[in-house]
Amino acid sequence: MATITKRGNSYRATVSLYKKGKYKRETKTFSNRKDAELWTLEMELEKGRGKNIAERSTLFPDFYRNWVHTVKKTDVREATFINYKRTLVIVDDLFDGIQLKHLDDLIMQKKIDQYAETHSKKTVKELVLKIRGSLKYAYARGLISNDFGHLLKSKGQEQPKRNIPLSITKLKKTQTILPKSY
């Protein structure tokens, strides 16, 4: 059930959420009554569709950590899981204090571009792939309103080629060190 109360020159809309024996409320303040009514209708519709509105206030780093430890731990190999755990620190730094309900492609892209200023394109691409997976999971569970992961672009610094050929003297030295069977 939703309520709208006038508070001075603004209107506060409240949507009651009750799930699994726990009672929560989602509130938002608007400058006019029409916007408040529209928001409460949208929230009630999403609640009716089974969307998890109460969990939308979860911080993205907390959600990502939970996703890595519950979903990915059993799905991937140990080495890949260690790689996912390394991204936890990066996600904590980039998205500190950002709730799931405030995430969109523009905010996400700004944070990824900030990370890309000091990292290679390949590293940024791997991070974006992991974030996309978590966003798809959040969308499937109804924690975000749309799946914008495919809109994220991975940019980064082009690293110079590090293919340095051996000189003839170093090649001969290496050949003398290696056994003849190679």
PDB file of C-alpha atoms in Angstrom:
ATOM      1  CA  MET A   1       0.000   0.000   0.000  1.00  0.00           C
ATOM      2  CA  ALA A   2       1.246   3.485  -0.844  1.00  0.00           C
ATOM      3  CA  THR A   3       0.701   6.757   0.996  1.00  0.00           C
ATOM      4  CA  ILE A   4       1.429  10.353   0.075  1.00  0.00           C
ATOM      5  CA  THR A   5       1.862  12.999   2.771  1.00  0.00           C
ATOM      6  CA  LYS A   6       2.392  16.726   2.370  1.00  0.00           C
ATOM      7  CA  ARG A   7       5.495  18.017   4.149  1.00  0.00           C
ATOM      8  CA  GLY A   8       5.815  21.775   3.809  1.00  0.00           C
ATOM      9  CA  ASN A   9       6.169  22.536   0.094  1.00  0.00           C
ATOM     10  CA  SER A  10       6.914  18.934  -0.900  1.00  0.00           C
ATOM     11  CA  TYR A  11       5.192  15.551  -0.946  1.00  0.00           C
ATOM     12  CA  ARG A  12       6.606  12.360   0.515  1.00  0.00           C
ATOM     13  CA  ALA A  13       5.514   9.109  -1.114  1.00  0.00           C
ATOM     14  CA  THR A  14       5.839   5.885   0.871  1.00  0.00           C
ATOM     15  CA  VAL A  15       5.431   2.349  -0.456  1.00  0.00           C
ATOM     16  CA  SER A  16       5.078  -0.446   2.095  1.00  0.00           C
ATOM     17  CA  LEU A  17       6.954  -3.659   1.404  1.00  0.00           C
ATOM     18  CA  TYR A  18       6.345  -6.906   3.245  1.00  0.00           C
ATOM     19  CA  LYS A  19       8.287  -9.985   2.273  1.00  0.00           C
ATOM     20  CA  LYS A  20       9.257 -13.140   4.148  1.00  0.00           C
ATOM     21  CA  GLY A  21       8.085 -11.801   7.485  1.00  0.00           C
ATOM     22  CA  LYS A  22      10.015  -8.531   7.200  1.00  0.00           C
ATOM     23  CA  TYR A  23       8.443  -5.117   6.846  1.00  0.00           C
ATOM     24  CA  LYS A  24      10.258  -2.359   4.950  1.00  0.00           C
ATOM     25  CA  ARG A  25       9.310   0.971   3.422  1.00  0.00           C
ATOM     26  CA  GLU A  26      10.590   2.750   0.368  1.00  0.00           C
ATOM     27  CA  THR A  27      10.185   6.542   0.452  1.00  0.00           C
ATOM     28  CA  LYS A  28      10.881   9.353  -1.958  1.00  0.00           C
ATOM     29  CA  THR A  29      10.172  13.102  -1.854  1.00  0.00           C
ATOM     30  CA  PHE A  30       8.681  15.076  -4.757  1.00  0.00           C
ATOM     31  CA  SER A  31       7.962  18.737  -5.451  1.00  0.00           C
ATOM     32  CA  ASN A  32       4.388  18.106  -6.631  1.00  0.00           C
ATOM     33  CA  ARG A  33       1.666  15.582  -5.872  1.00  0.00           C
ATOM     34  CA  LYS A  34       1.315  14.332  -9.457  1.00  0.00           C
ATOM     35  CA  ASP A  35       4.921  13.073  -9.558  1.00  0.00           C
ATOM     36  CA  ALA A  36       4.474  11.399  -6.172  1.00  0.00           C
ATOM     37  CA  GLU A  37       1.329   9.609  -7.362  1.00  0.00           C
ATOM     38  CA  LEU A  38       3.058   8.475 -10.544  1.00  0.00           C
ATOM     39  CA  TRP A  39       6.021   7.084  -8.580  1.00  0.00           C
ATOM     40  CA  THR A  40       3.786   5.208  -6.132  1.00  0.00           C
ATOM     41  CA  LEU A  41       1.841   3.679  -9.034  1.00  0.00           C
ATOM     42  CA  GLU A  42       5.074   2.537 -10.687  1.00  0.00           C
ATOM     43  CA  MET A  43       6.335   1.026  -7.429  1.00  0.00           C
ATOM     44  CA  GLU A  44       3.041  -0.768  -6.803  1.00  0.00           C
ATOM     45  CA  LEU A  45       3.091  -2.166 -10.348  1.00  0.00           C
ATOM     46  CA  GLU A  46       6.652  -3.404  -9.950  1.00  0.00           C
ATOM     47  CA  LYS A  47       5.773  -4.881  -6.584  1.00  0.00           C
ATOM     48  CA  GLY A  48       2.858  -6.674  -8.242  1.00  0.00           C
ATOM     49  CA  ARG A  49       5.156  -8.064 -10.941  1.00  0.00           C
ATOM     50  CA  GLY A  50       7.297  -9.632  -8.256  1.00  0.00           C
ATOM     51  CA  LYS A  51      10.198  -7.184  -8.463  1.00  0.00           C
ATOM     52  CA  ASN A  52      12.347  -7.025  -5.364  1.00  0.00           C
ATOM     53  CA  ILE A  53      11.997  -3.342  -4.481  1.00  0.00           C
ATOM     54  CA  ALA A  54      13.302  -3.657  -0.923  1.00  0.00           C
ATOM     55  CA  GLU A  55      16.703  -4.961  -2.056  1.00  0.00           C
ATOM     56  CA  ARG A  56      17.293  -2.048  -4.447  1.00  0.00           C
ATOM     57  CA  SER A  57      18.786   0.028  -1.653  1.00  0.00           C
ATOM     58  CA  THR A  58      21.669  -2.451  -1.383  1.00  0.00           C
ATOM     59  CA  LEU A  59      25.051  -0.949  -2.232  1.00  0.00           C
ATOM     60  CA  PHE A  60      26.470  -2.211  -5.530  1.00  0.00           C
ATOM     61  CA  PRO A  61      29.806  -3.353  -4.002  1.00  0.00           C
ATOM     62  CA  ASP A  62      27.893  -5.397  -1.402  1.00  0.00           C
ATOM     63  CA  PHE A  63      25.686  -6.907  -4.100  1.00  0.00           C
ATOM     64  CA  TYR A  64      28.732  -7.704  -6.270  1.00  0.00           C
ATOM     65  CA  ARG A  65      30.546  -9.353  -3.347  1.00  0.00           C
ATOM     66  CA  ASN A  66      27.478 -11.443  -2.549  1.00  0.00           C
ATOM     67  CA  TRP A  67      27.102 -12.398  -6.233  1.00  0.00           C
ATOM     68  CA  VAL A  68      30.729 -13.498  -6.481  1.00  0.00           C
ATOM     69  CA  HIS A  69      30.602 -15.595  -3.310  1.00  0.00           C
ATOM     70  CA  THR A  70      27.199 -17.205  -3.887  1.00  0.00           C
ATOM     71  CA  VAL A  71      26.778 -17.521  -7.646  1.00  0.00           C
ATOM     72  CA  LYS A  72      30.262 -17.596  -9.149  1.00  0.00           C
ATOM     73  CA  LYS A  73      32.018 -19.646  -6.476  1.00  0.00           C
ATOM     74  CA  THR A  74      30.349 -22.876  -7.584  1.00  0.00           C
ATOM     75  CA  ASP A  75      30.177 -22.040 -11.313  1.00  0.00           C
ATOM     76  CA  VAL A  76      33.817 -21.339 -12.149  1.00  0.00           C
ATOM     77  CA  ARG A  77      37.224 -22.943 -11.637  1.00  0.00           C
ATOM     78  CA  GLU A  78      39.362 -21.997  -8.641  1.00  0.00           C
ATOM     79  CA  ALA A  79      41.743 -19.811 -10.683  1.00  0.00           C
ATOM     80  CA  THR A  80      38.817 -17.913 -12.208  1.00  0.00           C
ATOM     81  CA  PHE A  81      37.250 -17.462  -8.777  1.00  0.00           C
ATOM     82  CA  ILE A  82      40.514 -15.932  -7.511  1.00  0.00           C
ATOM     83  CA  ASN A  83      40.336 -13.539 -10.464  1.00  0.00           C
ATOM     84  CA  TYR A  84      36.765 -12.592  -9.463  1.00  0.00           C
ATOM     85  CA  LYS A  85      37.932 -11.982  -5.893  1.00  0.00           C
ATOM     86  CA  ARG A  86      40.605  -9.589  -7.183  1.00  0.00           C
ATOM     87  CA  THR A  87      37.919  -7.509  -8.866  1.00  0.00           C
ATOM     88  CA  LEU A  88      36.130  -7.089  -5.517  1.00  0.00           C
ATOM     89  CA  VAL A  89      38.711  -4.501  -4.439  1.00  0.00           C
ATOM     90  CA  ILE A  90      38.332  -2.607  -7.720  1.00  0.00           C
ATOM     91  CA  VAL A  91      34.520  -2.589  -7.515  1.00  0.00           C
ATOM     92  CA  ASP A  92      34.697  -1.457  -3.868  1.00  0.00           C
ATOM     93  CA  ASP A  93      36.884   1.506  -4.835  1.00  0.00           C
ATOM     94  CA  LEU A  94      34.976   2.524  -7.963  1.00  0.00           C
ATOM     95  CA  PHE A  95      31.384   2.141  -6.783  1.00  0.00           C
ATOM     96  CA  ASP A  96      31.725   3.019  -3.111  1.00  0.00           C
ATOM     97  CA  GLY A  97      28.407   4.274  -1.704  1.00  0.00           C
ATOM     98  CA  ILE A  98      26.342   3.738  -4.886  1.00  0.00           C
ATOM     99  CA  GLN A  99      23.057   1.885  -4.431  1.00  0.00           C
ATOM    100  CA  LEU A 100      21.595  -0.459  -7.033  1.00  0.00           C
ATOM    101  CA  LYS A 101      18.551   1.765  -7.526  1.00  0.00           C
ATOM    102  CA  HIS A 102      20.810   4.695  -8.496  1.00  0.00           C
ATOM    103  CA  LEU A 103      22.823   2.755 -11.073  1.00  0.00           C
ATOM    104  CA  ASP A 104      22.424   3.428 -14.766  1.00  0.00           C
ATOM    105  CA  ASP A 105      24.638   3.156 -17.824  1.00  0.00           C
ATOM    106  CA  LEU A 106      25.958   6.732 -17.560  1.00  0.00           C
ATOM    107  CA  ILE A 107      27.120   6.416 -13.950  1.00  0.00           C
ATOM    108  CA  MET A 108      28.612   3.013 -14.653  1.00  0.00           C
ATOM    109  CA  GLN A 109      30.413   4.228 -17.792  1.00  0.00           C
ATOM    110  CA  LYS A 110      31.908   7.239 -15.959  1.00  0.00           C
ATOM    111  CA  LYS A 111      33.323   4.965 -13.287  1.00  0.00           C
ATOM    112  CA  ILE A 112      34.707   2.520 -15.854  1.00  0.00           C
ATOM    113  CA  ASP A 113      36.288   5.393 -17.821  1.00  0.00           C
ATOM    114  CA  GLN A 114      37.874   6.619 -14.594  1.00  0.00           C
ATOM    115  CA  TYR A 115      39.399   3.165 -14.110  1.00  0.00           C
ATOM    116  CA  ALA A 116      40.457   3.013 -17.783  1.00  0.00           C
ATOM    117  CA  GLU A 117      42.618   6.137 -17.457  1.00  0.00           C
ATOM    118  CA  THR A 118      45.290   4.142 -15.640  1.00  0.00           C
ATOM    119  CA  HIS A 119      44.757   0.596 -16.931  1.00  0.00           C
ATOM    120  CA  SER A 120      45.159  -1.296 -20.177  1.00  0.00           C
ATOM    121  CA  LYS A 121      42.284  -1.980 -22.525  1.00  0.00           C
ATOM    122  CA  LYS A 122      42.429  -5.727 -21.857  1.00  0.00           C
ATOM    123  CA  THR A 123      42.215  -5.244 -18.077  1.00  0.00           C
ATOM    124  CA  VAL A 124      39.245  -2.891 -18.427  1.00  0.00           C
ATOM    125  CA  LYS A 125      37.521  -5.318 -20.806  1.00  0.00           C
ATOM    126  CA  GLU A 126      37.836  -8.157 -18.271  1.00  0.00           C
ATOM    127  CA  LEU A 127      36.389  -5.936 -15.525  1.00  0.00           C
ATOM    128  CA  VAL A 128      33.472  -4.872 -17.740  1.00  0.00           C
ATOM    129  CA  LEU A 129      32.663  -8.508 -18.575  1.00  0.00           C
ATOM    130  CA  LYS A 130      32.447  -9.367 -14.882  1.00  0.00           C
ATOM    131  CA  ILE A 131      30.299  -6.319 -14.121  1.00  0.00           C
ATOM    132  CA  ARG A 132      27.972  -7.177 -17.028  1.00  0.00           C
ATOM    133  CA  GLY A 133      27.428 -10.638 -15.586  1.00  0.00           C
ATOM    134  CA  SER A 134      26.481  -9.224 -12.207  1.00  0.00           C
ATOM    135  CA  LEU A 135      24.129  -6.674 -13.813  1.00  0.00           C
ATOM    136  CA  LYS A 136      22.333  -9.431 -15.752  1.00  0.00           C
ATOM    137  CA  TYR A 137      21.851 -11.314 -12.499  1.00  0.00           C
ATOM    138  CA  ALA A 138      20.555  -8.161 -10.752  1.00  0.00           C
ATOM    139  CA  TYR A 139      18.113  -7.547 -13.610  1.00  0.00           C
ATOM    140  CA  ALA A 140      16.879 -11.136 -13.536  1.00  0.00           C
ATOM    141  CA  ARG A 141      16.209 -10.840  -9.800  1.00  0.00           C
ATOM    142  CA  GLY A 142      14.385  -7.518 -10.255  1.00  0.00           C
ATOM    143  CA  LEU A 143      16.961  -5.414  -8.411  1.00  0.00           C
ATOM    144  CA  ILE A 144      17.496  -3.021 -11.320  1.00  0.00           C
ATOM    145  CA  SER A 145      14.819  -1.836 -13.715  1.00  0.00           C
ATOM    146  CA  ASN A 146      16.673  -2.552 -16.981  1.00  0.00           C
ATOM    147  CA  ASP A 147      19.701  -4.490 -18.170  1.00  0.00           C
ATOM    148  CA  PHE A 148      22.132  -1.829 -19.361  1.00  0.00           C
ATOM    149  CA  GLY A 149      25.250  -3.983 -19.256  1.00  0.00           C
ATOM    150  CA  HIS A 150      25.424  -4.241 -23.042  1.00  0.00           C
ATOM    151  CA  LEU A 151      25.712  -0.431 -23.229  1.00  0.00           C
ATOM    152  CA  LEU A 152      28.990  -0.397 -21.296  1.00  0.00           C
ATOM    153  CA  LYS A 153      32.083   0.136 -23.429  1.00  0.00           C
ATOM    154  CA  SER A 154      35.563  -0.881 -22.385  1.00  0.00           C
ATOM    155  CA  LYS A 155      38.211   1.711 -23.099  1.00  0.00           C
ATOM    156  CA  GLY A 156      41.759   1.833 -21.857  1.00  0.00           C
ATOM    157  CA  GLN A 157      45.364   2.657 -22.515  1.00  0.00           C
ATOM    158  CA  GLU A 158      46.983   1.054 -25.541  1.00  0.00           C
ATOM    159  CA  GLN A 159      50.058  -0.676 -24.223  1.00  0.00           C
ATOM    160  CA  PRO A 160      53.169  -0.701 -26.403  1.00  0.00           C
ATOM    161  CA  LYS A 161      54.168  -4.034 -27.890  1.00  0.00           C
ATOM    162  CA  ARG A 162      56.610  -5.844 -25.636  1.00  0.00           C
ATOM    163  CA  ASN A 163      57.810  -8.381 -28.173  1.00  0.00           C
ATOM    164  CA  ILE A 164      61.554  -7.785 -27.927  1.00  0.00           C
ATOM    165  CA  PRO A 165      63.551 -10.201 -30.076  1.00  0.00           C
ATOM    166  CA  LEU A 166      66.735 -11.757 -28.754  1.00  0.00           C
ATOM    167  CA  SER A 167      70.004 -10.567 -30.178  1.00  0.00           C
ATOM    168  CA  ILE A 168      72.213 -13.171 -31.840  1.00  0.00           C
ATOM    169  CA  THR A 169      74.635 -13.205 -28.917  1.00  0.00           C
ATOM    170  CA  LYS A 170      71.827 -13.764 -26.386  1.00  0.00           C
ATOM    171  CA  LEU A 171      70.316 -16.452 -28.609  1.00  0.00           C
ATOM    172  CA  LYS A 172      73.641 -18.331 -28.792  1.00  0.00           C
ATOM    173  CA  LYS A 173      74.092 -17.979 -25.027  1.00  0.00           C
ATOM    174  CA  THR A 174      70.596 -19.398 -24.455  1.00  0.00           C
ATOM    175  CA  GLN A 175      71.343 -22.286 -26.824  1.00  0.00           C
ATOM    176  CA  THR A 176      74.481 -23.195 -24.896  1.00  0.00           C
ATOM    177  CA  ILE A 177      72.581 -23.217 -21.602  1.00  0.00           C
ATOM    178  CA  LEU A 178      69.741 -25.408 -22.880  1.00  0.00           C
ATOM    179  CA  PRO A 179      70.368 -29.127 -23.305  1.00  0.00           C
ATOM    180  CA  LYS A 180      70.767 -30.415 -26.867  1.00  0.00           C
ATOM    181  CA  SER A 181      67.505 -32.411 -26.679  1.00  0.00           C
ATOM    182  CA  TYR A 182      65.435 -29.258 -27.099  1.00  0.00           C
TER     183      TYR A 182
END
